[in-house]
XYZ file of C-alpha atoms in Angstrom:
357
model
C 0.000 0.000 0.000
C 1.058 3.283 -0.765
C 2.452 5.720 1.957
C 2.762 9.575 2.483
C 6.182 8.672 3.185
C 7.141 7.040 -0.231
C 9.054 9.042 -3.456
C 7.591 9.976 -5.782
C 8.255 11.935 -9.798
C 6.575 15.141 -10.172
C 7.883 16.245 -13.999
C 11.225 16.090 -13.859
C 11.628 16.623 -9.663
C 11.760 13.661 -7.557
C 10.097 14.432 -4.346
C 11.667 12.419 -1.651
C 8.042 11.829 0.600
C 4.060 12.537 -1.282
C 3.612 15.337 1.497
C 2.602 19.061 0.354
C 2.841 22.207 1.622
C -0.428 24.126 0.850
C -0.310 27.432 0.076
C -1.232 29.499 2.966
C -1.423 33.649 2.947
C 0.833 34.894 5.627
C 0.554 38.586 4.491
C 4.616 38.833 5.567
C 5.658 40.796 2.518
C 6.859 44.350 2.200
C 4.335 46.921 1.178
C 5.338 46.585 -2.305
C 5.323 43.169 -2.175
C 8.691 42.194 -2.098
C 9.881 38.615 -0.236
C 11.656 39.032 3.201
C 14.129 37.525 4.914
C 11.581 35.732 7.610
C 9.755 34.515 4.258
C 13.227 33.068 3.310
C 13.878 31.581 7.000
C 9.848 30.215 7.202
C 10.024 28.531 3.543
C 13.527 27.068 4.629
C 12.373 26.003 8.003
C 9.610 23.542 6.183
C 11.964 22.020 3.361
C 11.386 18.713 4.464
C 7.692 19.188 2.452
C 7.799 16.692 -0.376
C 7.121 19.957 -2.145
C 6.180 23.588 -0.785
C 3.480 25.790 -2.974
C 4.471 29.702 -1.376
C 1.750 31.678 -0.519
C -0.322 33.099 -3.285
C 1.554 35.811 -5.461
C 0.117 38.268 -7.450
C 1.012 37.848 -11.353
C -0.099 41.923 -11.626
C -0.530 44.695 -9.512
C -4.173 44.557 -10.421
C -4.648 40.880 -9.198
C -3.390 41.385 -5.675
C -5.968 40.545 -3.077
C -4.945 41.824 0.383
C -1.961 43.987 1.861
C 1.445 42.575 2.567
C 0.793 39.666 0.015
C 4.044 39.310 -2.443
C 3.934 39.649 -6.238
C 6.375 38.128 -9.079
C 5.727 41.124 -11.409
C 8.704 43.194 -11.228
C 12.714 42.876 -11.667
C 12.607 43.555 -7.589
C 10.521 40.985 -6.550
C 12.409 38.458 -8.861
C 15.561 39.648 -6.649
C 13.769 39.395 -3.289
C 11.880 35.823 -4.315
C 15.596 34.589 -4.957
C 16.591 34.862 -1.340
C 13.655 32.450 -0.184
C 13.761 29.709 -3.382
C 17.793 29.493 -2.308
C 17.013 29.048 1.348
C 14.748 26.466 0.512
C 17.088 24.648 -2.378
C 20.002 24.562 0.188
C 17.823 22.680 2.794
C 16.935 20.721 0.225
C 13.928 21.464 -0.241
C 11.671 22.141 -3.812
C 9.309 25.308 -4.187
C 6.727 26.307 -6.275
C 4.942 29.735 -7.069
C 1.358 30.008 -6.136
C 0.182 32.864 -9.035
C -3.002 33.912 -7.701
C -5.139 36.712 -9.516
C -7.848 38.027 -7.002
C -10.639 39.694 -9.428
C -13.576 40.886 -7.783
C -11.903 39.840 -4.518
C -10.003 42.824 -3.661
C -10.426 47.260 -3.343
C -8.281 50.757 -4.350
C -7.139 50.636 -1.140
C -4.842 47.888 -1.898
C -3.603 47.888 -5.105
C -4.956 51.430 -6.043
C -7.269 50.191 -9.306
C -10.788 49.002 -9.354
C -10.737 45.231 -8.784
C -11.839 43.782 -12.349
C -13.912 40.381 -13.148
C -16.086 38.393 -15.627
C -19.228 40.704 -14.800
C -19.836 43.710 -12.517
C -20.848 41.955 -9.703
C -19.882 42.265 -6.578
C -19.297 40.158 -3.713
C -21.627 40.578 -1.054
C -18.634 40.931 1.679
C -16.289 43.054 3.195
C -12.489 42.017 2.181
C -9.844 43.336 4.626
C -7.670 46.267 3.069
C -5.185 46.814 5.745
C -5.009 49.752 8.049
C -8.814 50.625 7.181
C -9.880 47.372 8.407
C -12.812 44.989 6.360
C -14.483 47.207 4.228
C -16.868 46.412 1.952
C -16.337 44.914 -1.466
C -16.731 47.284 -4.365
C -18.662 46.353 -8.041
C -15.330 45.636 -10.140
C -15.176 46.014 -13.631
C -15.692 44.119 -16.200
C -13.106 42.499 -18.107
C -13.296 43.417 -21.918
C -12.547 40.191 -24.051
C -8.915 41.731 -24.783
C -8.223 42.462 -21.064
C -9.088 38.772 -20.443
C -6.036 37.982 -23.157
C -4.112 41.011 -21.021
C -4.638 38.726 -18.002
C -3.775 35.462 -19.580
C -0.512 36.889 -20.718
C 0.251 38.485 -16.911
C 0.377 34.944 -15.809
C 2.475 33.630 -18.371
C 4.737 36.723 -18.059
C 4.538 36.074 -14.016
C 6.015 32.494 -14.774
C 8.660 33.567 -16.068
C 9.879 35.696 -13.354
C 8.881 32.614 -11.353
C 11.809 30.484 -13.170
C 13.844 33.772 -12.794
C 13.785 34.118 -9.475
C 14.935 30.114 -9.086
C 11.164 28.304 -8.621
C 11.165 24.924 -9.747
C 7.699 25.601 -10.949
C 4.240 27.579 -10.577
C 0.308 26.598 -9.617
C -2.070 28.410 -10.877
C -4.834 28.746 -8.449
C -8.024 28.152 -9.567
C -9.849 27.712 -6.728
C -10.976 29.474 -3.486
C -13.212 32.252 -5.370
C -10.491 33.988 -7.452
C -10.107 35.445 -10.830
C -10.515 31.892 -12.496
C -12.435 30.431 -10.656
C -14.794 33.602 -10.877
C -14.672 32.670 -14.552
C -15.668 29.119 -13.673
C -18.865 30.191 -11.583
C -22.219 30.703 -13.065
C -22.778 33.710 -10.590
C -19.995 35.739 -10.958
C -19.941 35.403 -14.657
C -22.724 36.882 -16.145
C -20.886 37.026 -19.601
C -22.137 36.394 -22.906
C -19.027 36.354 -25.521
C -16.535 33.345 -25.226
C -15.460 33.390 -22.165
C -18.972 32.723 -20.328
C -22.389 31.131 -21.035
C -21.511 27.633 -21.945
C -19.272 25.110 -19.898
C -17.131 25.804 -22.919
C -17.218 29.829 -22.242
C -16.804 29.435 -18.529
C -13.386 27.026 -18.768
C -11.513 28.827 -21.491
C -10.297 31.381 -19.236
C -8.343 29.001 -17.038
C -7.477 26.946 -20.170
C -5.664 29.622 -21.952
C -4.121 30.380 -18.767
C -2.625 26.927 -18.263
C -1.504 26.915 -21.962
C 0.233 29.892 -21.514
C 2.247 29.921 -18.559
C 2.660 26.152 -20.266
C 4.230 27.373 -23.267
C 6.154 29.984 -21.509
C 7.888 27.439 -18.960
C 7.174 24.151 -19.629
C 4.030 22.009 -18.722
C 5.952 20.009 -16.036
C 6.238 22.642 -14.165
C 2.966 24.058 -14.200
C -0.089 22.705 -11.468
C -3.552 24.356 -11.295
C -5.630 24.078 -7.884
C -9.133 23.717 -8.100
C -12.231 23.375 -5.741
C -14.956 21.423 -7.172
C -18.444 22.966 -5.737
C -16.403 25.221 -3.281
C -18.101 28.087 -2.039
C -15.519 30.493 -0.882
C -15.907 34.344 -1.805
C -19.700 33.032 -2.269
C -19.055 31.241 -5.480
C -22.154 29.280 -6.927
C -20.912 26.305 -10.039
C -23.911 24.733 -11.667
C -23.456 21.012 -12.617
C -19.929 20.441 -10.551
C -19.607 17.366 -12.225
C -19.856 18.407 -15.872
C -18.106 21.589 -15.368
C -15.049 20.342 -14.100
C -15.064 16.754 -16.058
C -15.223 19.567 -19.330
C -12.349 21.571 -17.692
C -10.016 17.966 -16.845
C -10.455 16.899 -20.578
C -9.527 20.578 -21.548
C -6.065 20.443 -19.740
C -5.167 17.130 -19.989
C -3.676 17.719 -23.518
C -1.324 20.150 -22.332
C -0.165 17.672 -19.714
C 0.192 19.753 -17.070
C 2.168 18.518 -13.486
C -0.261 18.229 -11.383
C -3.912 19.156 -10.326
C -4.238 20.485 -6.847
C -7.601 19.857 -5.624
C -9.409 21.082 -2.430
C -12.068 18.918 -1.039
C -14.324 21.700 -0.945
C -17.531 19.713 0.076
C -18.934 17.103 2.506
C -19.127 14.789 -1.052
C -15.950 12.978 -1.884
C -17.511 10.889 -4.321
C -17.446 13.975 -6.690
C -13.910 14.360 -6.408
C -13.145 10.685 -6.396
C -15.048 10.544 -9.760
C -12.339 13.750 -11.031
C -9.168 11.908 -10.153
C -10.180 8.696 -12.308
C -10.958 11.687 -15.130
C -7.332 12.940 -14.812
C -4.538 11.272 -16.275
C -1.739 12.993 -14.739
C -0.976 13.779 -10.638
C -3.408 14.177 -8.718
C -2.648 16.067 -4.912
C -5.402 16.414 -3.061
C -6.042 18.368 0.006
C -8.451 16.428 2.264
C -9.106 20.047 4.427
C -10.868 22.043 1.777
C -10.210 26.002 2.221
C -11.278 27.010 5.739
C -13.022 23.662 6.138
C -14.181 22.316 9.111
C -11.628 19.197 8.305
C -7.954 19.182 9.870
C -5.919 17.111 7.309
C -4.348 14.670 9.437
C -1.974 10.943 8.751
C -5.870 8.738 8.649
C -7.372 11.355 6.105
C -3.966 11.753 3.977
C -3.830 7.686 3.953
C -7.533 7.979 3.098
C -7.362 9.723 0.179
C -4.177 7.980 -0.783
C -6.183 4.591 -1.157
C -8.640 6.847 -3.108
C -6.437 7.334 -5.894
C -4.568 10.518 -5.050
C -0.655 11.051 -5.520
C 0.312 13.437 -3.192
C -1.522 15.343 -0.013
C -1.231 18.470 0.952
C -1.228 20.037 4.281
C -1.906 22.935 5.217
C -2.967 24.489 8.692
C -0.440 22.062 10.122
C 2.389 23.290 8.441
C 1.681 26.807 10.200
C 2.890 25.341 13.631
C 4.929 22.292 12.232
C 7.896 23.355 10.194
C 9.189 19.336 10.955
C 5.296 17.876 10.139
C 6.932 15.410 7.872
C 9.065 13.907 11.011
C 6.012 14.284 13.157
C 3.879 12.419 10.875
C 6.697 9.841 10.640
C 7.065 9.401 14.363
C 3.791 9.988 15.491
C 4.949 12.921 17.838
C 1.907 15.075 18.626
C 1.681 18.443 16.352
C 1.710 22.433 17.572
C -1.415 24.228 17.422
C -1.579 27.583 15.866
C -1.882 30.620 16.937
C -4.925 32.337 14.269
C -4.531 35.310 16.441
C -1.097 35.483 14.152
C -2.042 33.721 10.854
C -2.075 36.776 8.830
C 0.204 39.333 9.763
C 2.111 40.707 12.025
C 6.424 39.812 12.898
C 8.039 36.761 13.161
C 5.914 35.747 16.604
C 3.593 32.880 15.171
C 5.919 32.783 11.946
C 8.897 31.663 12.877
C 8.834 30.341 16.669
C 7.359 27.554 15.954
C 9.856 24.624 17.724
C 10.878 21.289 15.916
C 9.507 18.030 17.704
C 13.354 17.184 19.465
C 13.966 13.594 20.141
């Protein structure tokens, strides 16, 4: 039977254990979202990950979703990323970009621009801006067909830096309630041109994205995440199944790494049914976005004997830089502190204390 703790080949990196580190916001970046050192020292700390996926990074200015998040969209952020992917390669570890493009899930106060989307609708929320607290979420604009190519071409362009700045590759995430997976829902795009209506209107945003960061890096190092019926940021997807069985048979050709999907729902059957659609890796994470789950050794060995490749953990990699020893040994894990989840100096970032024998 397959364990957590066996190799495995992702492209052409050979992972030495099938544990992930999810991407988790941290919202420990400069102002201008430049990598710090304490990014470089927390990234390092957790290199015994089978493979980390950073924090999400903003492929534009206009994509970025909250203060303090980093971006790969300048020769200065390249520079500042390099610090953290070295840390990490010298412990041996191997990293991966999260490019995330917020849409509708973000305000002027922190980027300065309108938040754009499919349609000009907006969330019924507040989304936290920084020193002005949650305020709440404005109607963004909407995306004229050649702005959605303008995107497309931000995240292959935010790939590239990715390589530059010594990633060994990038996910594109898809899931959660951002910019593609906006695209993806039936409420938040209310478009009628080619890039909404159909099942075939509402995947070809993500499916030019993941041909062309593909083409601009290589498909082997490209993953997408996804959550299948996830309602985060209020997202409604009509016929789960059909939309995301469309959306697998779209990428497949490009052969992408991986898929990274959330268990977003109480139904694993519908996921279950995805991974036998997908013909290449398959990490799941058994948690879902702020679930009520805890991804622990019984559901990673779960959803191994379900068919996945790799699992990824996330809330316990916040207090367990050494989770893959824990898991191992069977040493009890840290809680976290949420008071310092987002935010804030190294206290809750880097204090965390390795399980000591």
């Amino acid at each position: 039977m397959t364990s957590i703790f066996d190799g495995f080949q992702l492209g052409n990196l050979k992972l030495p254990n099938r544990i992930v580190m999810s991407p988790m916001t941290r919202n420990r970046a400069t102002p201008d979202g430049l990598a710090t050192p304490s990014m470089a020292t927390y990234y390092a700390q957790r290199a015994t990950a089978g493979l980390i996926v950073t924090e999400s990074t903003q492929p534009s200015l206009q994509g970025q979703s909250a203060p303090y998040t980093p971006g790969l969209h300048n020769d200065e952020q390249v520079a500042a990323w390099r610090t953290v992917t070295a840390a990490v390669h010298a412990n041996g570890g191997r990293i991966f970009a999260q490019l995330l493009h917020a849409g509708r899930v973000s305000h002027p106060e922190i980027a300065g621009k309108q938040p754009v989307a499919p349609s000009a609708i907006a969330l019924n929320g507040d989304v936290f801006t920084g020193p002005k607290g949650p305020l709440p979420a404005p109607v963004p604009r909407a995306l004229s067909a050649q702005e959605v190519r303008d995107q497309v071409q931000a995240f292959a362009d935010a790939a590239r830096h990715a390589i530059d700045a010594g990633f060994d590759g990038v996910e594109l995430q898809g899931a959660s309630g951002y910019l593609i997976q906006q695209f993806l829902s039936s409420n938040a795009n209310q478009r009628t041109d080619a890039y909404g209506g159909s099942v075939t209107g509402r995947i070809r945003f993500a499916v030019e994205v993941a041909e062309a960061v593909a083409d601009a890096i290589g498909a082997d190092r490209v993953g997408i995440r996804v959550s299948p019926g996830g309602q985060v940021w209020e997202m409604v997807e009509e016929d789960v199944p059909q939309l995301y069985s469309a959306l697998f048979d779209a990428l497949a050709p490009i052969g992408l790494a991986y898929i990274h999907a959330i268990a977003a729902t109480e139904d694993d059957d519908v996921l279950l049914a995805l991974r036998k659609a997908w013909p290449n890796t398959f990490i799941v994470n058994p948690g879902g976005a702020f679930g009520p789950r805890y991804t622990d050794r019984a559901w990673a060995d779960q959803w191994l004997a379900g068919g996945a490749d790799l699992i990824s953990f996330g809330r316990a990699y916040i207090a367990n830089p050494d989770l893959v020893e824990r898991l191992r040994t069977g040493a009890p894990l840290n809680e976290a502190n949420r008071d310092t989840w987002y935010g804030g100096g190294d206290t809750g970032y880097l204090d965390y204390v390795s399980h000591q024998h």
